[in-house]
Amino acid sequence: MIMQGKKGLIMGLANKFSIAYGIAESLKSQGAELIFTSQTEYFKNKISDIAKEFGKREIILCDVSKDGEIEKAFDEILQTVGNLDFIVHSIAFADKNELTGKYYNTSRANFLNAMNVSCFSFTETCKYAPKLMPNGGSLVTLTYYGSEKVVPNYNVMALAKSALETSVRYLATDLGESHVRVNAISAGPIKTLAASGVGEFSKILEIERFRSPLRRNVTQKDIGDACTFLLSDMASGITGEIIHVDCGCNTVGVKFEPKS
Ligand code: NAD
Ligand code: IMJ
């Protein structure tokens, strides 16, 4: 029970397939108390039954793309729940039309929106986090390998993730003096809402399975358990890191021949 007595916030739970759900399950299994924010009233209603599995608190609305919403949500948390020990940021968005075709067709407005939701929101989260964490704490965000190497169709999201990963190193430096750690998990592909509609996703999963040293796809539980570790005191010396949780795929240069 490495999270016994710890309290934290999860941002980005949409449904039972969400990576945030796997993280919530793992944290709960280790004794953590959880609260959730949700983008809209629609998502809030959809996840209210799920959130009840993890705690009795009200879900707090927070559309991270809007000015002042993160600060307002954190003030509400401070008033109603008190201090936190950890925050999980599991949020990304780009216009669907831009996650296909040529990257250069991205419009200025969609480029900025993808950066705003998928990168800047974590910077803002980290700005207000220390106020909620007088005893220190730990934050984790989610990223993807498309930030490092070209993955077909990831396009504008790849740039947002590269910026997010770089921001992790600067944020870790900013928050170090407050004894707050900041890390990212680079997750392998998982079939979630954010992966729905991605062209040939089943094929991507299959290729990754054959390429991976562990010969399987990563699961929400794999990500959840790694995240729990990073949020726990067991990771007290780890900050500013991008940890790959992808069954070893990112380490493999030469591809395996698919075997059936
Ligand atoms: P998901 O659709 O379950 O979660 C994405 C969440 O982002 C949703 O809960 C949605 O409400 C939230 N969101 C989007 N715009 C928002 C806004 N303006 N304000 C507040 N919340 C907003 O999908 P997921 O796959 O669990 O994605 C979670 C994170 O994991 C994302 O950062 C994604 O890039 C990352 N990731 C996913 C994969 C994958 O293959 N699924 C792999 C690596 C990294
Ligand atoms: C997303 C697009 C293209 C290729 C992709 C992905 N691959 C993977 C993903 C190979 C694994 C999923 N991923 C890592 C993401 O970060 C997804 C982000 C995302 C997904 C959507 C779909 C629905 C929508 N906007 C989105 N914005 C961000 O309208």
Tab-separated table of C-alpha atoms and ligand atoms in Angstrom:
chain	number	residue	atom	x	y	z
A	1	MET	CA	0.000	0.000	0.000
A	2	ILE	CA	2.546	2.557	-1.168
A	3	MET	CA	-0.078	5.307	-1.626
A	4	GLN	CA	-1.760	4.905	1.785
A	5	GLY	CA	-2.615	8.324	3.211
A	6	LYS	CA	-1.980	10.081	-0.098
A	7	LYS	CA	-4.567	12.167	-1.922
A	8	GLY	CA	-4.501	13.174	-5.562
A	9	LEU	CA	-6.247	14.521	-8.628
A	10	ILE	CA	-6.820	12.765	-11.936
A	11	MET	CA	-7.470	14.947	-15.010
A	12	GLY	CA	-8.600	13.199	-18.226
A	13	LEU	CA	-10.863	10.300	-17.285
A	14	ALA	CA	-13.372	9.818	-20.141
A	15	ASN	CA	-14.449	6.176	-19.767
A	16	LYS	CA	-13.334	2.705	-18.626
A	17	PHE	CA	-10.898	2.473	-21.559
A	18	SER	CA	-9.079	5.693	-20.640
A	19	ILE	CA	-5.458	5.433	-19.569
A	20	ALA	CA	-6.624	7.557	-16.610
A	21	TYR	CA	-8.897	4.671	-15.594
A	22	GLY	CA	-5.970	2.228	-15.444
A	23	ILE	CA	-4.056	4.788	-13.405
A	24	ALA	CA	-7.012	5.313	-11.020
A	25	GLU	CA	-7.375	1.553	-10.503
A	26	SER	CA	-3.701	1.123	-9.696
A	27	LEU	CA	-3.615	4.124	-7.340
A	28	LYS	CA	-6.723	2.896	-5.524
A	29	SER	CA	-5.270	-0.590	-5.142
A	30	GLN	CA	-2.318	1.030	-3.345
A	31	GLY	CA	-4.544	3.002	-0.949
A	32	ALA	CA	-4.744	6.455	-2.579
A	33	GLU	CA	-7.729	8.786	-2.218
A	34	LEU	CA	-8.786	10.189	-5.603
A	35	ILE	CA	-10.625	13.187	-6.998
A	36	PHE	CA	-11.394	13.914	-10.649
A	37	THR	CA	-11.826	16.841	-13.000
A	38	SER	CA	-13.840	16.605	-16.186
A	39	GLN	CA	-13.835	18.681	-19.382
A	40	THR	CA	-17.605	19.157	-19.734
A	41	GLU	CA	-20.931	18.479	-18.020
A	42	TYR	CA	-21.465	15.729	-20.641
A	43	PHE	CA	-18.274	13.878	-19.608
A	44	LYS	CA	-19.012	14.587	-15.933
A	45	ASN	CA	-22.319	12.706	-16.211
A	46	LYS	CA	-20.701	9.919	-18.180
A	47	ILE	CA	-17.969	9.287	-15.583
A	48	SER	CA	-19.981	9.894	-12.411
A	49	ASP	CA	-20.592	6.161	-11.840
A	50	ILE	CA	-16.933	5.368	-12.544
A	51	ALA	CA	-15.717	8.129	-10.207
A	52	LYS	CA	-17.913	6.686	-7.417
A	53	GLU	CA	-15.837	3.479	-7.588
A	54	PHE	CA	-12.845	5.532	-6.517
A	55	GLY	CA	-14.253	8.053	-4.049
A	56	LYS	CA	-17.299	9.965	-2.947
A	57	ARG	CA	-16.175	13.429	-3.992
A	58	GLU	CA	-17.930	15.661	-6.525
A	59	ILE	CA	-16.314	15.763	-9.982
A	60	ILE	CA	-14.937	19.244	-10.638
A	61	LEU	CA	-15.450	20.822	-14.076
A	62	CYS	CA	-12.287	21.997	-15.798
A	63	ASP	CA	-11.908	22.673	-19.510
A	64	VAL	CA	-8.138	23.172	-19.592
A	65	SER	CA	-8.288	25.134	-22.873
A	66	LYS	CA	-10.103	28.038	-21.222
A	67	ASP	CA	-8.424	30.944	-19.415
A	68	GLY	CA	-8.587	30.692	-15.630
A	69	GLU	CA	-10.316	27.283	-15.431
A	70	ILE	CA	-7.326	25.397	-14.022
A	71	GLU	CA	-6.707	28.042	-11.335
A	72	LYS	CA	-10.434	28.086	-10.470
A	73	ALA	CA	-10.621	24.279	-10.249
A	74	PHE	CA	-7.526	24.169	-8.022
A	75	ASP	CA	-8.969	26.848	-5.718
A	76	GLU	CA	-12.149	24.768	-5.429
A	77	ILE	CA	-10.066	21.677	-4.623
A	78	LEU	CA	-8.143	23.573	-1.936
A	79	GLN	CA	-11.424	24.748	-0.337
A	80	THR	CA	-13.254	21.413	-0.489
A	81	VAL	CA	-10.581	18.717	-0.344
A	82	GLY	CA	-7.511	20.492	1.011
A	83	ASN	CA	-3.934	19.685	0.069
A	84	LEU	CA	-2.901	17.171	-2.570
A	85	ASP	CA	0.076	14.818	-2.883
A	86	PHE	CA	-0.126	14.095	-6.617
A	87	ILE	CA	-1.723	15.103	-9.941
A	88	VAL	CA	-2.151	13.034	-13.123
A	89	HIS	CA	-2.543	14.952	-16.417
A	90	SER	CA	-3.946	12.555	-19.042
A	91	ILE	CA	-5.249	15.043	-21.608
A	92	ALA	CA	-4.639	15.644	-25.312
A	93	PHE	CA	-6.596	17.086	-28.198
A	94	ALA	CA	-6.091	18.012	-31.832
A	95	ASP	CA	-8.647	18.513	-34.578
A	96	LYS	CA	-9.457	15.069	-36.016
A	97	ASN	CA	-8.979	16.304	-39.621
A	98	GLU	CA	-5.335	17.059	-38.865
A	99	LEU	CA	-4.494	13.559	-37.579
A	100	THR	CA	-4.362	12.328	-41.149
A	101	GLY	CA	-2.699	13.417	-44.375
A	102	LYS	CA	0.218	15.822	-44.572
A	103	TYR	CA	1.425	17.550	-41.399
A	104	TYR	CA	2.019	20.826	-43.235
A	105	ASN	CA	-1.709	21.211	-43.851
A	106	THR	CA	-2.231	22.006	-40.169
A	107	SER	CA	-3.870	25.409	-39.754
A	108	ARG	CA	-2.505	28.051	-37.398
A	109	ALA	CA	-5.676	27.836	-35.289
A	110	ASN	CA	-5.513	24.048	-34.917
A	111	PHE	CA	-1.763	24.096	-34.279
A	112	LEU	CA	-2.300	26.558	-31.443
A	113	ASN	CA	-5.289	24.647	-30.070
A	114	ALA	CA	-3.391	21.331	-30.017
A	115	MET	CA	-0.500	23.059	-28.212
A	116	ASN	CA	-2.894	24.771	-25.825
A	117	VAL	CA	-4.822	21.662	-24.752
A	118	SER	CA	-2.027	19.086	-24.967
A	119	CYS	CA	0.996	21.058	-23.734
A	120	PHE	CA	0.251	24.461	-22.213
A	121	SER	CA	-2.425	22.968	-19.941
A	122	PHE	CA	0.270	20.926	-18.183
A	123	THR	CA	2.456	24.010	-17.735
A	124	GLU	CA	-0.480	25.826	-16.135
A	125	THR	CA	-1.257	22.789	-13.977
A	126	CYS	CA	2.325	22.848	-12.704
A	127	LYS	CA	2.131	26.594	-12.035
A	128	TYR	CA	-0.716	26.166	-9.539
A	129	ALA	CA	0.251	22.716	-8.197
A	130	PRO	CA	2.746	23.798	-5.479
A	131	LYS	CA	0.021	25.860	-3.760
A	132	LEU	CA	-1.866	22.572	-3.246
A	133	MET	CA	1.276	20.679	-2.269
A	134	PRO	CA	2.874	22.362	0.765
A	135	ASN	CA	4.453	19.044	1.741
A	136	GLY	CA	5.848	18.417	-1.749
A	137	GLY	CA	4.327	16.157	-4.350
A	138	SER	CA	4.524	14.492	-7.722
A	139	LEU	CA	2.962	15.113	-11.153
A	140	VAL	CA	2.787	12.794	-14.155
A	141	THR	CA	1.679	13.572	-17.717
A	142	LEU	CA	1.220	11.189	-20.663
A	143	THR	CA	3.170	11.349	-23.913
A	144	TYR	CA	3.801	9.210	-26.995
A	145	TYR	CA	6.762	8.052	-29.120
A	146	GLY	CA	5.501	10.103	-32.092
A	147	SER	CA	7.312	13.030	-30.403
A	148	GLU	CA	10.672	11.333	-31.050
A	149	LYS	CA	10.267	9.599	-34.416
A	150	VAL	CA	7.762	9.997	-37.239
A	151	VAL	CA	4.613	7.956	-36.738
A	152	PRO	CA	2.198	8.209	-39.688
A	153	ASN	CA	-0.735	10.567	-39.066
A	154	TYR	CA	0.362	11.690	-35.578
A	155	ASN	CA	1.220	15.033	-37.217
A	156	VAL	CA	0.442	18.099	-35.099
A	157	MET	CA	0.047	15.955	-31.935
A	158	ALA	CA	3.705	14.944	-32.341
A	159	LEU	CA	4.806	18.556	-32.042
A	160	ALA	CA	2.605	19.099	-29.012
A	161	LYS	CA	4.118	16.000	-27.348
A	162	SER	CA	7.698	17.110	-28.146
A	163	ALA	CA	6.929	20.441	-26.500
A	164	LEU	CA	5.249	18.661	-23.581
A	165	GLU	CA	8.328	16.476	-23.009
A	166	THR	CA	10.654	19.464	-23.086
A	167	SER	CA	8.332	21.297	-20.713
A	168	VAL	CA	8.614	18.374	-18.254
A	169	ARG	CA	12.351	19.082	-17.882
A	170	TYR	CA	11.842	22.818	-17.327
A	171	LEU	CA	8.879	22.307	-15.000
A	172	ALA	CA	10.851	19.761	-12.949
A	173	THR	CA	13.539	22.415	-12.541
A	174	ASP	CA	10.997	25.117	-11.622
A	175	LEU	CA	9.247	22.939	-9.026
A	176	GLY	CA	12.298	21.193	-7.556
A	177	GLU	CA	12.702	23.825	-4.829
A	178	SER	CA	9.097	23.150	-3.764
A	179	HIS	CA	9.946	19.417	-3.492
A	180	VAL	CA	7.482	18.713	-6.280
A	181	ARG	CA	8.570	16.150	-8.906
A	182	VAL	CA	7.453	16.263	-12.561
A	183	ASN	CA	7.682	13.297	-14.951
A	184	ALA	CA	6.062	11.889	-18.091
A	185	ILE	CA	5.141	8.387	-19.140
A	186	SER	CA	5.564	7.653	-22.835
A	187	ALA	CA	2.920	4.979	-23.330
A	188	GLY	CA	2.767	2.472	-26.160
A	189	PRO	CA	-0.403	2.425	-28.285
A	190	ILE	CA	-3.629	1.482	-26.473
A	191	LYS	CA	-7.145	1.346	-27.891
A	192	THR	CA	-8.886	4.233	-26.122
A	193	LEU	CA	-11.265	7.001	-27.221
A	194	ALA	CA	-8.209	9.052	-28.256
A	195	ALA	CA	-7.146	6.189	-30.521
A	196	SER	CA	-10.564	5.689	-32.064
A	197	GLY	CA	-10.745	6.707	-35.694
A	198	VAL	CA	-6.955	6.520	-36.044
A	199	GLY	CA	-6.372	4.879	-39.432
A	200	GLU	CA	-5.358	1.201	-39.218
A	201	PHE	CA	-4.974	1.261	-35.427
A	202	SER	CA	-5.381	-2.526	-35.198
A	203	LYS	CA	-2.462	-2.849	-37.602
A	204	ILE	CA	-0.361	-0.475	-35.472
A	205	LEU	CA	-1.128	-2.601	-32.402
A	206	GLU	CA	-0.142	-5.763	-34.280
A	207	ILE	CA	3.144	-4.336	-35.551
A	208	GLU	CA	4.015	-3.067	-32.054
A	209	ARG	CA	3.215	-6.491	-30.622
A	210	PHE	CA	5.666	-8.182	-32.979
A	211	ARG	CA	8.340	-5.491	-32.572
A	212	SER	CA	8.209	-5.434	-28.801
A	213	PRO	CA	10.827	-7.268	-26.722
A	214	LEU	CA	7.975	-8.446	-24.472
A	215	ARG	CA	6.011	-9.639	-27.590
A	216	ARG	CA	2.778	-7.979	-26.457
A	217	ASN	CA	0.949	-4.649	-26.371
A	218	VAL	CA	1.051	-2.441	-23.322
A	219	THR	CA	-2.102	-2.305	-21.153
A	220	GLN	CA	-3.788	0.371	-19.054
A	221	LYS	CA	-2.602	-1.634	-16.015
A	222	ASP	CA	1.036	-1.432	-17.159
A	223	ILE	CA	0.723	2.355	-17.420
A	224	GLY	CA	-1.234	2.600	-14.159
A	225	ASP	CA	1.346	0.691	-12.143
A	226	ALA	CA	4.282	2.673	-13.568
A	227	CYS	CA	2.391	5.882	-12.821
A	228	THR	CA	1.682	4.810	-9.237
A	229	PHE	CA	5.403	4.180	-8.793
A	230	LEU	CA	6.300	7.660	-10.136
A	231	LEU	CA	3.701	9.276	-7.875
A	232	SER	CA	4.864	7.355	-4.808
A	233	ASP	CA	7.758	8.020	-2.444
A	234	MET	CA	9.501	5.016	-4.043
A	235	ALA	CA	10.411	7.396	-6.911
A	236	SER	CA	11.662	10.154	-4.575
A	237	GLY	CA	14.823	10.720	-6.634
A	238	ILE	CA	13.181	10.777	-10.061
A	239	THR	CA	12.177	14.059	-11.711
A	240	GLY	CA	12.298	15.588	-15.196
A	241	GLU	CA	12.190	12.129	-16.798
A	242	ILE	CA	10.290	10.658	-19.736
A	243	ILE	CA	9.774	6.995	-18.795
A	244	HIS	CA	8.835	4.679	-21.674
A	245	VAL	CA	6.166	2.146	-20.772
A	246	ASP	CA	5.824	0.395	-24.110
A	247	CYS	CA	6.990	-3.204	-23.606
A	248	GLY	CA	10.407	-2.073	-24.855
A	249	CYS	CA	9.295	-1.046	-28.369
A	250	ASN	CA	11.186	2.253	-28.393
A	251	THR	CA	14.472	0.455	-27.809
A	252	VAL	CA	14.197	-1.781	-30.866
A	253	GLY	CA	15.773	-0.561	-34.105
A	254	VAL	CA	15.645	-3.718	-36.200
A	255	LYS	CA	12.142	-5.014	-36.665
A	256	PHE	CA	11.153	-8.620	-35.995
A	257	GLU	CA	9.509	-10.625	-38.745
A	258	PRO	CA	5.838	-11.010	-37.871
A	259	LYS	CA	5.146	-14.639	-36.890
A	260	SER	CA	1.636	-16.007	-36.748
B	1	NAD	P1	-9.044	9.371	-23.584
B	1	NAD	O1	-9.849	9.893	-24.733
B	1	NAD	O2	-9.669	8.366	-22.714
B	1	NAD	O3	-8.523	10.600	-22.693
B	1	NAD	C1	-8.299	11.886	-23.214
B	1	NAD	C2	-8.905	12.878	-22.254
B	1	NAD	O4	-8.560	14.219	-22.629
B	1	NAD	C3	-10.442	12.817	-22.197
B	1	NAD	O5	-10.862	12.529	-20.886
B	1	NAD	C4	-10.878	14.218	-22.577
B	1	NAD	O6	-12.016	14.672	-21.903
B	1	NAD	C5	-9.643	15.015	-22.171
B	1	NAD	N1	-9.610	16.361	-22.773
B	1	NAD	C6	-9.491	16.700	-24.086
B	1	NAD	N2	-9.591	18.029	-24.229
B	1	NAD	C7	-9.771	18.557	-22.977
B	1	NAD	C8	-9.970	19.871	-22.463
B	1	NAD	N3	-10.024	20.946	-23.274
B	1	NAD	N4	-10.111	20.037	-21.115
B	1	NAD	C9	-10.069	18.964	-20.287
B	1	NAD	N5	-9.904	17.690	-20.711
B	1	NAD	C10	-9.761	17.490	-22.052
B	1	NAD	O7	-7.711	8.785	-24.265
B	1	NAD	P2	-6.343	8.258	-23.629
B	1	NAD	O8	-5.710	7.430	-24.691
B	1	NAD	O9	-6.558	7.709	-22.286
B	1	NAD	O10	-5.487	9.617	-23.545
B	1	NAD	C11	-4.909	10.100	-22.347
B	1	NAD	C12	-3.493	10.619	-22.608
B	1	NAD	O11	-2.661	9.515	-22.986
B	1	NAD	C13	-3.364	11.640	-23.723
B	1	NAD	O12	-2.424	12.631	-23.345
B	1	NAD	C14	-2.804	10.824	-24.871
B	1	NAD	O13	-2.065	11.634	-25.781
B	1	NAD	C15	-1.889	9.894	-24.103
B	1	NAD	N6	-1.444	8.699	-24.828
B	1	NAD	C16	-2.347	7.846	-25.399
B	1	NAD	C17	-1.893	6.710	-26.066
B	1	NAD	C18	-2.859	5.765	-26.728
B	1	NAD	O14	-2.426	4.970	-27.579
B	1	NAD	N7	-4.128	5.750	-26.353
B	1	NAD	C19	-0.522	6.446	-26.142
B	1	NAD	C20	0.371	7.329	-25.545
B	1	NAD	C21	-0.100	8.460	-24.885
B	2	IMJ	C1	-3.382	9.490	-32.831
B	2	IMJ	C2	-3.368	9.972	-34.126
B	2	IMJ	C3	-2.597	9.366	-35.127
B	2	IMJ	C4	-1.818	8.264	-34.830
B	2	IMJ	C5	-1.842	7.773	-33.527
B	2	IMJ	C6	-2.623	8.386	-32.516
B	2	IMJ	N1	-1.204	6.695	-32.937
B	2	IMJ	C7	-1.538	6.619	-31.618
B	2	IMJ	C8	-2.437	7.647	-31.322
B	2	IMJ	C9	-0.314	5.779	-33.656
B	2	IMJ	C10	-1.013	5.607	-30.673
B	2	IMJ	C11	-3.086	7.931	-29.972
B	2	IMJ	N2	-2.315	8.953	-29.215
B	2	IMJ	C12	-0.988	8.586	-28.788
B	2	IMJ	C13	-2.785	10.240	-28.947
B	2	IMJ	O1	-2.076	10.991	-28.303
B	2	IMJ	C14	-4.093	10.695	-29.429
B	2	IMJ	C15	-4.456	11.997	-29.360
B	2	IMJ	C16	-5.663	12.532	-29.942
B	2	IMJ	C17	-6.668	11.749	-30.508
B	2	IMJ	C18	-7.806	12.357	-31.057
B	2	IMJ	C19	-8.896	11.582	-31.734
B	2	IMJ	C20	-10.223	12.322	-31.721
B	2	IMJ	C21	-10.099	13.797	-31.943
B	2	IMJ	N3	-8.965	14.426	-31.553
B	2	IMJ	C22	-7.884	13.771	-31.013
B	2	IMJ	N4	-6.884	14.504	-30.468
B	2	IMJ	C23	-5.813	13.896	-29.937
B	2	IMJ	O2	-11.044	14.432	-32.453
